[in-house]
């Protein structure tokens, strides 16, 4: 049999072998995507790390939409971010300390922690060689492969004691920015034919500053660095139920090594339904800038957004990217923060008109989506709606939008891995799938 035909035949037969009627999920009370019928997530675990609040549930179990709130170790996100904005200081390292330990650091602890991270930012020369050998590859894949390679350099890679988990976590948090910056600069050289610059991290710079230095030398402003720092904080943690963090917890529950578990989380985040959504938003934004002649004309915008929802315009998916969230209803607190930051940065960059247009897309996108749904379910802009615009104003390329998400979320991943391996009564995470095919009688090979 022709091999290409065999592949086609196997693929064609998948249409039947994978077919499961939606009614079967209702019949057997199976929660597709671990989601309840009301859209809330199925409760599968407990945590002390992050808390995502988008609704309230009354005594009868009915959900009531509320303004979104996000808590890191019990502290509301805005309470962590506002002092940093007021004092104009960098805070990602402080938030990393909080998420890993459960406590806010004092000044001495924070300075020591910053020095520890800075000491661990340089890469082993073998890792740099490995990145060069992977030139032109997807940067998320390079990141995952470099993480797996760190296993071979670790003197105690399989040790899951608290001390060793913390050491590994700090090294990963410190090295992610360097890996991503190096990988992009090599990609830029090999794919785009640009000059190759490998800049080593510098002492006495924050992680945000060091990343921009490694990416752009000194071609960035203080506001650029502070905006990136706040983006990292806002994306550092989002509870145990988001897909990539849950992936880390599932794999950690088997007691596999840290590097295998984090590589799995990277693979999850790479998916366009998870970490790549901000690219979808910024591309949609550029499209709308071209299609809408008058950026202040609400009626013209509404007509086009409605066409998008009806799958008649843009990519014909029926989506307005960046609008809607699995948990948040009336507002996403991360989007609220980013909207404020985007406005500040737009003034510095002379892009106020684009910012005002983006805000109008948010306003009308929510309205049009609710009308399209019949007004039954509230919607709000999510994290991705403004993050891509901020990255673009800072001058960062789309190839690293999702890797930057990983650079932030590695803090949450490692915190959840430590918790998964250290709470009492832990068990391997092992849900069930119900088989609905039934029994078949075996047919001998000669009779098929």
PDB file of C-alpha atoms in Angstrom, residues 53 90 92 120 129 206 232 236 256-257 279 292 294 335 357 360 366 380 382 384 391 429 434:
ATOM      1  CA  UNK A  53     -12.493  36.607  41.390  1.00  0.00           C
ATOM      2  CA  UNK A  90      10.610  48.318  39.827  1.00  0.00           C
ATOM      3  CA  UNK A  92       8.742  42.296  39.691  1.00  0.00           C
ATOM      4  CA  UNK A 120      21.922  33.586  38.212  1.00  0.00           C
ATOM      5  CA  UNK A 129      25.849  27.202  21.965  1.00  0.00           C
ATOM      6  CA  UNK A 206      16.157  45.056  37.398  1.00  0.00           C
ATOM      7  CA  UNK A 232       5.608  41.076  34.212  1.00  0.00           C
ATOM      8  CA  UNK A 236       3.126  36.536  36.995  1.00  0.00           C
ATOM      9  CA  UNK A 256       8.782  14.417  37.975  1.00  0.00           C
ATOM     10  CA  UNK A 257      11.737  16.807  37.867  1.00  0.00           C
ATOM     11  CA  UNK A 279      -0.798  38.694  18.976  1.00  0.00           C
ATOM     12  CA  UNK A 292     -12.151  52.113   9.643  1.00  0.00           C
ATOM     13  CA  UNK A 294     -12.822  57.620  10.812  1.00  0.00           C
ATOM     14  CA  UNK A 335      -6.816  44.879  31.736  1.00  0.00           C
ATOM     15  CA  UNK A 357      -9.165  54.190  19.007  1.00  0.00           C
ATOM     16  CA  UNK A 360     -13.245  52.758  21.466  1.00  0.00           C
ATOM     17  CA  UNK A 366     -18.187  44.695  24.376  1.00  0.00           C
ATOM     18  CA  UNK A 380     -15.098  42.618  29.409  1.00  0.00           C
ATOM     19  CA  UNK A 382      -9.103  40.801  29.073  1.00  0.00           C
ATOM     20  CA  UNK A 384      -4.459  40.542  26.071  1.00  0.00           C
ATOM     21  CA  UNK A 391       4.779  45.695  23.787  1.00  0.00           C
ATOM     22  CA  UNK A 429      -3.753  14.173  39.891  1.00  0.00           C
ATOM     23  CA  UNK A 434     -15.777   7.501  30.703  1.00  0.00           C
TER      24      UNK A 434
END
